[in-house]
Tab-separated table of C-alpha atoms and ligand atoms in Angstrom:
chain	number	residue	atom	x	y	z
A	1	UNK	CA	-14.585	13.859	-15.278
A	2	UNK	CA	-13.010	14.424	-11.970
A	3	UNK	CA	-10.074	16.167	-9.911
A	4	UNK	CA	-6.994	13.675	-10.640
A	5	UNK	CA	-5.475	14.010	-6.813
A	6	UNK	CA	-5.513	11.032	-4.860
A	7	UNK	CA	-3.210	9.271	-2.534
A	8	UNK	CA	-2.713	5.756	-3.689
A	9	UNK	CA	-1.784	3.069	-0.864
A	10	UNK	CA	-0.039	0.371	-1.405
A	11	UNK	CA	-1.186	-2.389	1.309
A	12	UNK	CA	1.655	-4.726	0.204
A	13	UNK	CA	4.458	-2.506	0.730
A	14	UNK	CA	2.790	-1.590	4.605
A	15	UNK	CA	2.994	-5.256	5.132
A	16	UNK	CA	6.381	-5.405	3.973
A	17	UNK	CA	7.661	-2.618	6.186
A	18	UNK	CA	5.947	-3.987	9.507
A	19	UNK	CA	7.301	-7.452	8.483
A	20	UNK	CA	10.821	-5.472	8.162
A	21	UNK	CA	10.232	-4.156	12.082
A	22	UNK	CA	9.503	-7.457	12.840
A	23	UNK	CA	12.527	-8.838	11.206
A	24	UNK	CA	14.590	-6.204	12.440
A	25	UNK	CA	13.515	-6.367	16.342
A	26	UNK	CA	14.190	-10.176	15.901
A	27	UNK	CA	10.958	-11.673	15.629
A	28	UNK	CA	10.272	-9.629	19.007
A	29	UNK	CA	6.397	-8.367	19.581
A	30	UNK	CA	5.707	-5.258	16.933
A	31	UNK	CA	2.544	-2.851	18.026
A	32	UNK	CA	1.924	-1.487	14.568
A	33	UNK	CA	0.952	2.704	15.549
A	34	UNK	CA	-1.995	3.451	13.614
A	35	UNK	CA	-2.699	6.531	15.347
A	36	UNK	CA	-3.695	9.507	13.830
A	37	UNK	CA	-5.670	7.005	10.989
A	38	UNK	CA	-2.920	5.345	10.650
A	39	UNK	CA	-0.724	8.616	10.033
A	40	UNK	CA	-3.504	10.033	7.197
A	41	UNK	CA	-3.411	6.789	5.689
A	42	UNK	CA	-6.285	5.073	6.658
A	43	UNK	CA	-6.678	3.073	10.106
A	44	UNK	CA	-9.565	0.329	9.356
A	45	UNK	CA	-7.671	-0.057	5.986
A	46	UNK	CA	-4.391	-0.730	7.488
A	47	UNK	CA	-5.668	-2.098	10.333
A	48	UNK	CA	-7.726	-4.837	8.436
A	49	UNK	CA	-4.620	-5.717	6.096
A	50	UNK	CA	-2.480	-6.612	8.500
A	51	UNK	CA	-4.638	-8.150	11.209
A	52	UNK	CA	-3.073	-11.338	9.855
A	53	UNK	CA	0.692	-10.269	11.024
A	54	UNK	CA	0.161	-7.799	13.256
A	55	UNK	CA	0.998	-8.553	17.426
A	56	UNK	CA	-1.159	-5.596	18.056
A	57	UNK	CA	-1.931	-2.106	16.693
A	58	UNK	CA	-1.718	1.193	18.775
A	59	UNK	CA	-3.469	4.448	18.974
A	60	UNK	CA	-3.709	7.740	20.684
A	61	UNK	CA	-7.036	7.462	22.342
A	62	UNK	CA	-10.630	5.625	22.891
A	63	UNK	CA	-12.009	7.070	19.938
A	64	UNK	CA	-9.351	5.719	17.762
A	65	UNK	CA	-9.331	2.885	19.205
A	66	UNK	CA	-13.436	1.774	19.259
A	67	UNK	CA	-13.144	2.447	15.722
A	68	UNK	CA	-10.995	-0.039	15.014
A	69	UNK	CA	-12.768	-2.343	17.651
A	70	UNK	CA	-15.765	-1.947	16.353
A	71	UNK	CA	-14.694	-2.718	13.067
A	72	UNK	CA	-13.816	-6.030	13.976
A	73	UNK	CA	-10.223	-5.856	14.426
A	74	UNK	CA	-8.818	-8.873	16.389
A	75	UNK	CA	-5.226	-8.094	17.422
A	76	UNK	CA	-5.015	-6.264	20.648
A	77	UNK	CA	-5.113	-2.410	20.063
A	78	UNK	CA	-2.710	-0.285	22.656
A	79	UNK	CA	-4.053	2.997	24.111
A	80	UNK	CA	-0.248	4.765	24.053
A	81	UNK	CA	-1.349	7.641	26.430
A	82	UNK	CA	-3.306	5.751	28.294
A	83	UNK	CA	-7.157	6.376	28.902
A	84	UNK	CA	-8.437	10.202	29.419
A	85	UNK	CA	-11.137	9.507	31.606
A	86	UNK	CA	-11.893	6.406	34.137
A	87	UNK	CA	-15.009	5.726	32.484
A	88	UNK	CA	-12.903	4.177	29.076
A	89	UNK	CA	-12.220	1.411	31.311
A	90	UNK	CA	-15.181	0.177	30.377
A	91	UNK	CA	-14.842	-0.231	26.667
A	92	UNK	CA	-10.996	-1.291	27.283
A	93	UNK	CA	-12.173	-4.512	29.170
A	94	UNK	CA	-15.224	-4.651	26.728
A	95	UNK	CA	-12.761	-5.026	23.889
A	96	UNK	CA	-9.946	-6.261	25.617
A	97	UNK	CA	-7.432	-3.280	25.243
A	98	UNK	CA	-4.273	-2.931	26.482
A	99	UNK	CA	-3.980	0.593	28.278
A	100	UNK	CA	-0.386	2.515	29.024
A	101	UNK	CA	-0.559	4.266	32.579
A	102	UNK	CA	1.551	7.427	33.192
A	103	UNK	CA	-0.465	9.081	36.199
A	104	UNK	CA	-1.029	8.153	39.803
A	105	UNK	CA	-5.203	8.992	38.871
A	106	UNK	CA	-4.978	6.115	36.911
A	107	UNK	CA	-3.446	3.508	39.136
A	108	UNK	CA	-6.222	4.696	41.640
A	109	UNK	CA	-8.739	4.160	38.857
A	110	UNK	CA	-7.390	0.592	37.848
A	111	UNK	CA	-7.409	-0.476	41.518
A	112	UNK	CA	-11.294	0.613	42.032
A	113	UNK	CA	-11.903	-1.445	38.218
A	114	UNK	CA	-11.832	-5.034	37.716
A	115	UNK	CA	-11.482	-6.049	34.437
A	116	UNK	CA	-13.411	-9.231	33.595
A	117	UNK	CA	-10.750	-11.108	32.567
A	118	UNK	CA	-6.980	-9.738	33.493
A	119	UNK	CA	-5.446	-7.610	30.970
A	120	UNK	CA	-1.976	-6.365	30.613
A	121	UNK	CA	-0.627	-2.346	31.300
A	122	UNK	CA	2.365	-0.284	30.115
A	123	UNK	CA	3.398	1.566	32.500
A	124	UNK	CA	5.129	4.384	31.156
A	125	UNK	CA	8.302	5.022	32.652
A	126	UNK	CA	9.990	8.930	31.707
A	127	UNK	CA	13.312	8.608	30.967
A	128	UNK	CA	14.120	11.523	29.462
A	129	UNK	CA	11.666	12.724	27.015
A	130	UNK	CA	9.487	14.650	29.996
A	131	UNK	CA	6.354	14.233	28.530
A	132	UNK	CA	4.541	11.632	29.801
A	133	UNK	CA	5.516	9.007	32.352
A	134	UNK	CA	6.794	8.089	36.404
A	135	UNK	CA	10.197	8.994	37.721
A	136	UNK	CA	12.313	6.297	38.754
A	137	UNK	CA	10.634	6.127	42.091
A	138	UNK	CA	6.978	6.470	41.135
A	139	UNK	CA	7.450	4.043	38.602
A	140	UNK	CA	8.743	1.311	41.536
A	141	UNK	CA	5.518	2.351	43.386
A	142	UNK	CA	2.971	2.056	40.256
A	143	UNK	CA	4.805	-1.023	39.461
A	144	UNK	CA	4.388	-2.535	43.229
A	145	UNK	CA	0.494	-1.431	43.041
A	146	UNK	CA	-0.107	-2.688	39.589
A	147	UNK	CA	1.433	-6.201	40.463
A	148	UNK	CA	-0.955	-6.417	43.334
A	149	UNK	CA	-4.119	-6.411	41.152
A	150	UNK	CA	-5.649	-9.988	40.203
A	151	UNK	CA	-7.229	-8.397	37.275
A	152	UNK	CA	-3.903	-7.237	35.659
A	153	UNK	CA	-1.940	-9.982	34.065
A	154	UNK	CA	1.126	-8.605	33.065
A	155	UNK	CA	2.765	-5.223	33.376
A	156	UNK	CA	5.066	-4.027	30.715
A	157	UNK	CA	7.915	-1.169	31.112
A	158	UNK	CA	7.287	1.483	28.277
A	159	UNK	CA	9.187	4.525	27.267
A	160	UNK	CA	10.259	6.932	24.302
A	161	UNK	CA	13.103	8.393	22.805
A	162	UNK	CA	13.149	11.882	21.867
A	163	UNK	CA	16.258	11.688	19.555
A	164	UNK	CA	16.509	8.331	18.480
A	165	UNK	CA	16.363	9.439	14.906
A	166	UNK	CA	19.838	11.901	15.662
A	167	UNK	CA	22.291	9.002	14.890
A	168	UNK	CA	25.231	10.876	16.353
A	169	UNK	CA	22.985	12.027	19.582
A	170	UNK	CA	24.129	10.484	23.141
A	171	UNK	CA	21.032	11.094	24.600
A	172	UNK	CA	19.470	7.867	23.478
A	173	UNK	CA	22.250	6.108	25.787
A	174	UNK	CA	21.386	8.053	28.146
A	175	UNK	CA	18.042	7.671	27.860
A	176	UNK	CA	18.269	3.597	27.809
A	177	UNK	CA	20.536	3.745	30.883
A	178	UNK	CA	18.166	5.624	33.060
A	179	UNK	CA	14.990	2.725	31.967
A	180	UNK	CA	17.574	-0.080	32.538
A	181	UNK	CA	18.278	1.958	36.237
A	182	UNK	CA	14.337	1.870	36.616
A	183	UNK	CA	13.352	-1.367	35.774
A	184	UNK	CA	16.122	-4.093	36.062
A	185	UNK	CA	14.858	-5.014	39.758
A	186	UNK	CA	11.558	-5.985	38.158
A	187	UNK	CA	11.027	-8.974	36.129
A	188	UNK	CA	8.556	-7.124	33.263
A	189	UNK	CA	8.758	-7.140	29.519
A	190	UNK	CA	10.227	-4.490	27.928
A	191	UNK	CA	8.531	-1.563	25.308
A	192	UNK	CA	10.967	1.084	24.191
A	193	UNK	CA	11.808	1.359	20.629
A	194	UNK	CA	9.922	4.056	18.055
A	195	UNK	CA	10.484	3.381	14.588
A	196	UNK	CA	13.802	4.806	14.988
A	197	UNK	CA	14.799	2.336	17.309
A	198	UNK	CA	13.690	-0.382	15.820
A	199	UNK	CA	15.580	0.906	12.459
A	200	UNK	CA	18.661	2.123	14.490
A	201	UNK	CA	19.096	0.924	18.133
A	202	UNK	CA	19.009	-2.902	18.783
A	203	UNK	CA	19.645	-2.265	22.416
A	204	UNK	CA	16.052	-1.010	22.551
A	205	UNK	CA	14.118	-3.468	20.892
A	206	UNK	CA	13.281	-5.294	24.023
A	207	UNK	CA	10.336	-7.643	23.972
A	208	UNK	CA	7.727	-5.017	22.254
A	209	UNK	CA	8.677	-2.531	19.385
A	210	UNK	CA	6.645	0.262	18.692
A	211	UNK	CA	7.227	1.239	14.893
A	212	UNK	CA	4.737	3.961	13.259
A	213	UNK	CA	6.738	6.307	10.059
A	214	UNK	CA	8.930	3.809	8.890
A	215	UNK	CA	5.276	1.046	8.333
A	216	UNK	CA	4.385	4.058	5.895
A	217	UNK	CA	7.748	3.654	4.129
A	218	UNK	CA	9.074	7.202	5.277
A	219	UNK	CA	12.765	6.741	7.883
A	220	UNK	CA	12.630	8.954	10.477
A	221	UNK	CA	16.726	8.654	10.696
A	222	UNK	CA	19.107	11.874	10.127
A	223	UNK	CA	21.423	9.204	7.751
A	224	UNK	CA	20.818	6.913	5.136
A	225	UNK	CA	21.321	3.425	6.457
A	226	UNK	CA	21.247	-0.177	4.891
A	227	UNK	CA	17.945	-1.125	6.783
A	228	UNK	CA	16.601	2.369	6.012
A	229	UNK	CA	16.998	1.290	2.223
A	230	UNK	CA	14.923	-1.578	2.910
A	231	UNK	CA	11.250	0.338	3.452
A	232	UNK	CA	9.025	0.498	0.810
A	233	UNK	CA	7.031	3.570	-0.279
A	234	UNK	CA	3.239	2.911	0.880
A	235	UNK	CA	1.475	6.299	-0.096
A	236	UNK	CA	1.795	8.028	-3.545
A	237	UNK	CA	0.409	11.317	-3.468
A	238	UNK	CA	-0.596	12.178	-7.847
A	239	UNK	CA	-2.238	14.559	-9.495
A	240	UNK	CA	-2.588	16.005	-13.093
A	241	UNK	CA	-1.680	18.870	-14.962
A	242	UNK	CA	-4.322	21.144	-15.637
A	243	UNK	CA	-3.256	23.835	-18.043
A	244	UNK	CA	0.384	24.862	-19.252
A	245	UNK	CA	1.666	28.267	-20.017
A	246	UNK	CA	4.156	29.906	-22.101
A	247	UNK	CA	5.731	33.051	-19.876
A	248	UNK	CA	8.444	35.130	-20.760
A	249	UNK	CA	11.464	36.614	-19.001
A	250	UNK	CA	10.834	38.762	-16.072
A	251	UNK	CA	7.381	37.486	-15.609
A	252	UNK	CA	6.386	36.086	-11.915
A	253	UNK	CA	4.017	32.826	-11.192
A	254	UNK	CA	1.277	32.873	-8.647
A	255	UNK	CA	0.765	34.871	-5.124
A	256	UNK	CA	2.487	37.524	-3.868
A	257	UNK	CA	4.717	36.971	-6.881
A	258	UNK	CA	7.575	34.637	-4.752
A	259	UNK	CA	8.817	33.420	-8.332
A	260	UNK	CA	10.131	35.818	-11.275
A	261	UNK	CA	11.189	33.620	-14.439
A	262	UNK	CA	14.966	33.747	-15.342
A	263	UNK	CA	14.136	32.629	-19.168
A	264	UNK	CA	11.500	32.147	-21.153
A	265	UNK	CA	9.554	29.309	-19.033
A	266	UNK	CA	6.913	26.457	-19.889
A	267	UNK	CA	5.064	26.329	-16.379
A	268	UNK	CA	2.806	23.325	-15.634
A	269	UNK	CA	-0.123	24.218	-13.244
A	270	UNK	CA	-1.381	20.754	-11.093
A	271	UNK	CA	-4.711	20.212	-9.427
A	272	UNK	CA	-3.094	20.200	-5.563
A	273	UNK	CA	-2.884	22.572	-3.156
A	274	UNK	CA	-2.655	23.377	0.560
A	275	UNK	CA	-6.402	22.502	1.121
A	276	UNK	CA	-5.101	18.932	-0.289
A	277	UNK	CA	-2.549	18.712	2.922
A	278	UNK	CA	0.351	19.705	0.491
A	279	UNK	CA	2.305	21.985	2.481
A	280	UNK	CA	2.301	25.560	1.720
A	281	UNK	CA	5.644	26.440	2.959
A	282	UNK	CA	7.278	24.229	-0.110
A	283	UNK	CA	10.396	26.083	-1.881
A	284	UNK	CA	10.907	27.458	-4.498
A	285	UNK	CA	12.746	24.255	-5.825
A	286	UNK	CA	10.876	21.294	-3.884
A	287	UNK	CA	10.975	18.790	-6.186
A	288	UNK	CA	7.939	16.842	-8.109
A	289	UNK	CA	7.838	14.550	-11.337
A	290	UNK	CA	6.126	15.052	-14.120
A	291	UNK	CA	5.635	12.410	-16.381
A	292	UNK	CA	8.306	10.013	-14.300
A	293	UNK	CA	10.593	12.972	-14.506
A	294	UNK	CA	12.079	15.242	-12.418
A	295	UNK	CA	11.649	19.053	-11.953
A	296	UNK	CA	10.640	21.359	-9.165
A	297	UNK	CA	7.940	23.486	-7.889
A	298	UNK	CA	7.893	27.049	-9.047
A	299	UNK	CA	5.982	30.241	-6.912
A	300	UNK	CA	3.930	29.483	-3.988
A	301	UNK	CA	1.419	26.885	-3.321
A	302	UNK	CA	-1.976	28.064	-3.470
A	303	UNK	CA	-5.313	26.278	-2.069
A	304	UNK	CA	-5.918	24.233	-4.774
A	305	UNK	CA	-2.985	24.288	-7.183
A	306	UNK	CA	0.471	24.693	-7.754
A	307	UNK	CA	2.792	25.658	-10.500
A	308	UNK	CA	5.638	23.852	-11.933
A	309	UNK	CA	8.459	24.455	-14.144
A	310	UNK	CA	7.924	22.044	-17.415
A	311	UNK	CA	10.449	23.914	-19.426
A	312	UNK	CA	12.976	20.495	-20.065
A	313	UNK	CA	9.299	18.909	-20.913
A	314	UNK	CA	8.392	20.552	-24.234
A	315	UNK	CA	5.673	17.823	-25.045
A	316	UNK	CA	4.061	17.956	-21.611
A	317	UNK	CA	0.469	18.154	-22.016
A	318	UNK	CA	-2.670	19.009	-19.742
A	319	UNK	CA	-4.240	15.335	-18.252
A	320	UNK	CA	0.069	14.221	-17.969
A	321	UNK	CA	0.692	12.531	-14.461
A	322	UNK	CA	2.540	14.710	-11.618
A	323	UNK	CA	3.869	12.912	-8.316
A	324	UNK	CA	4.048	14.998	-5.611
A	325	UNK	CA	5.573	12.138	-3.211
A	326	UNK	CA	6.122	8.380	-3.764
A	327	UNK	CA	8.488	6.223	-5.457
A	328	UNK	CA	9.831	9.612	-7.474
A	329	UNK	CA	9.952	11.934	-5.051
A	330	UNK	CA	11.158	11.285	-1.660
A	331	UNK	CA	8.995	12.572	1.088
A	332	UNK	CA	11.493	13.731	3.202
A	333	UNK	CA	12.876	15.680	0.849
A	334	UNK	CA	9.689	17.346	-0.254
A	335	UNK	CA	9.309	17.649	3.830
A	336	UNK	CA	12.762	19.290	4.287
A	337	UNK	CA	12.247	21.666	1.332
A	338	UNK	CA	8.813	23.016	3.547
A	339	UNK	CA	10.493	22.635	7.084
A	340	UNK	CA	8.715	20.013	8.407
A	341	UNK	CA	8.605	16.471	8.839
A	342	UNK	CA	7.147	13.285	6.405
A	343	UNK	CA	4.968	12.938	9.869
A	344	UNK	CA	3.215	16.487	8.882
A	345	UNK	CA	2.760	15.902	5.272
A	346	UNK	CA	1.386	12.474	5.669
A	347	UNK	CA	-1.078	13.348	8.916
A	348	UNK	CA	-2.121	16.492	6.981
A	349	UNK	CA	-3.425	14.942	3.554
A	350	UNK	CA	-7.330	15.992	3.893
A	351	UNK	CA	-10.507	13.984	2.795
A	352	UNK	CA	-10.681	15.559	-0.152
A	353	UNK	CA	-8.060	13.569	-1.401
A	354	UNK	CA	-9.410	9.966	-2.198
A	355	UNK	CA	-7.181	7.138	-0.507
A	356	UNK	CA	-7.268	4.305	-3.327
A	357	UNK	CA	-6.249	1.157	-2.127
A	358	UNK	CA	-3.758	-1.251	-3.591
A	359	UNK	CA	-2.988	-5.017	-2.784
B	1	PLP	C1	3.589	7.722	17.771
B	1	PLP	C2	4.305	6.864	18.737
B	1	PLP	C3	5.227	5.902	18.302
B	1	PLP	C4	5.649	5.747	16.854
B	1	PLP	O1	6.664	6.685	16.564
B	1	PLP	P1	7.367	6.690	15.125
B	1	PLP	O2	8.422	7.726	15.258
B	1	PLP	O3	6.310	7.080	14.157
B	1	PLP	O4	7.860	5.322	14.906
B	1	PLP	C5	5.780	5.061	19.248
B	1	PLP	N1	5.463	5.188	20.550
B	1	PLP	C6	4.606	6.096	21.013
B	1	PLP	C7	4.309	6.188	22.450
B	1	PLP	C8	4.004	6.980	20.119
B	1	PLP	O5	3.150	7.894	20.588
């Protein structure tokens, strides 16, 4: 009766993967990032399944986070970038939030607020990313004005690699040199480490990890590594074959004719598309599985199906399952065959996929 595509979640294997951070930062402090709804997944979802683990959950702004607030949440939830506006410093002592500050406006906004009970910062130090954040001597000034203020109860040093997933980079060293150069004289907790970090670099996990791809089973890494091997897939992106056809030789599949069959050729057409979130710049070549096998995409993506080659799958039928990323098929590899990141593919899944939950 209905379009097969749907994005199945399993909750247990999130769990497991934060639990993994956690066990990899040595029991250190773990904000699960559940920005972005919880990278296309689904924040309350996510949110609500591991409010029993979880030290505290981050997002990207107010509106993120009141949704989870107001949803009950109880961990604290982390505004990474801070608030936009002074007036979200209501809301953030209504609900208890813990805010990052990168910007003198907001140290001048924090000393004319006083939360009603004190609440702890992260003050965002720039160490080399250049995005967000104090130089080494604005930092010692925000951290000097922050410490002054009864209504702040603990200030905590954040910053964030921009290459921690290039194992054979130099720049994270650098990078954690220039935080240790800022900070050391102060006696604050620490908050470096991405997912990358907290997969890669033990020197960054601090007292606070930060990890956001790896809870959704994807490694952001540039190498396979043991604790890489550990994460478990969460989303599984399926659909269904919808019709199958019989071309001949010399005969090309879909728009603007990318893909001219070689050999006779059994091609598969799926219910997904680019209006799903799958990414229209796949290969000829990206890989998907049809009925638990193997086989690849063939001609381009169009808004609302694809086309596969089914010719090793002579009893392949319409209503057969296709995976277009899960346990099968490896996300980043789907992501590298459309030039992009797992980040992309999972952020750009669109409501007209169902999420279905799984415990
Ligand atoms: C998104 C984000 C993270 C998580 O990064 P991953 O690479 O997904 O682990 C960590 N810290 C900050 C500040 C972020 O914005």
């Amino acid at each position: 009766m209905a379009r097969a595509a749907q994005a199945v979640i399993d909750l247990a294997a999130l769990k497991h993967n934060y639990l993994l951070a956690k066990e990899l930062a040595s029991g250190r402090k773990a904000v699960a990032i559940i920005k972005a709804n919880a990278y296309g997944h689904g924040a309350i979802e996510a949110a609500h399944y591991l409010s029993d683990v979880a030290d505290a959950f981050g997002v990207a702004c107010i509106e993120e986070a009141l949704q989870l607030a107001e949803s009950g949440i109880e961990p604290p939830i982390v505004l990474l970038e801070g608030f936009f506006t002074a007036d979200e410093l209501e809301p953030i002592n209504r609900y208890r939030m813990m805010t990052a500050v990168h910007s003198e406006w907001q140290l001048d906004a924090l000393e004319q607020y006083a939360f009603s009970q004190p609440l702890p910062v992260l003050i965002k130090f720039d160490s080399g990313m250049h995005r967000l954040g104090f130089d080494a001597e604005g930092f010692a000034k925000a951290v000097a004005r922050l410490q002054k203020l009864d209504h702040i109860s603990d200030v905590i040093a954040m910053t964030h690699f921009a290459c921690a997933d290039e194992l054979e980079s130099d720049y994270t060293q650098q990078q954690i040199k220039n935080f240790h150069h800022a900070c050391d004289r102060f006696d604050i907790a620490h908050c470096m480490a991405n997912s990358a970090g907290t997969l890669h670099w033990p020197e960054t996990h601090g007292d606070w990890v930060r990890p956001g791809i790896m809870l959704y089973g994807a490694s952001p890494l540039d190498q396979d590594t043991a604790n890489a091997a550990r994460l478990e897939t969460v989303m599984t992106l399926s659909s269904e074959l919808i019709a199958i056809r019989e071309l001949p030789k010399g005969e090309s599949v879909g728009y603007g004719r990318r893909f001219i069959t070689e050999n006779p050729t059994r091609v598969g057409v799926v219910a997904m598309g680019y209006a799903d979130g799958y990414p229209r710049h796949a290969v000829d070549g990206t890989p998907v599985a049809v009925n638990g096998k193997m086989t690849r995409i063939i001609g381009k993506v169009s808004m609302d199906m694809m086309t596969v080659d089914l010719s090793d799958q002579p009893d392949a039928k319409v209503g057969d399952p296709v995976e277009l990323w899960g346990n099968q098929v490896d996300v980043n590899q789907v992501a590298a065959c459309a030039d992009t990141i797992s980040y992309t593919l999972f952020t750009g899944i669109t409501t007209r996929v169902p999420r279905v939950y799984k415990k």
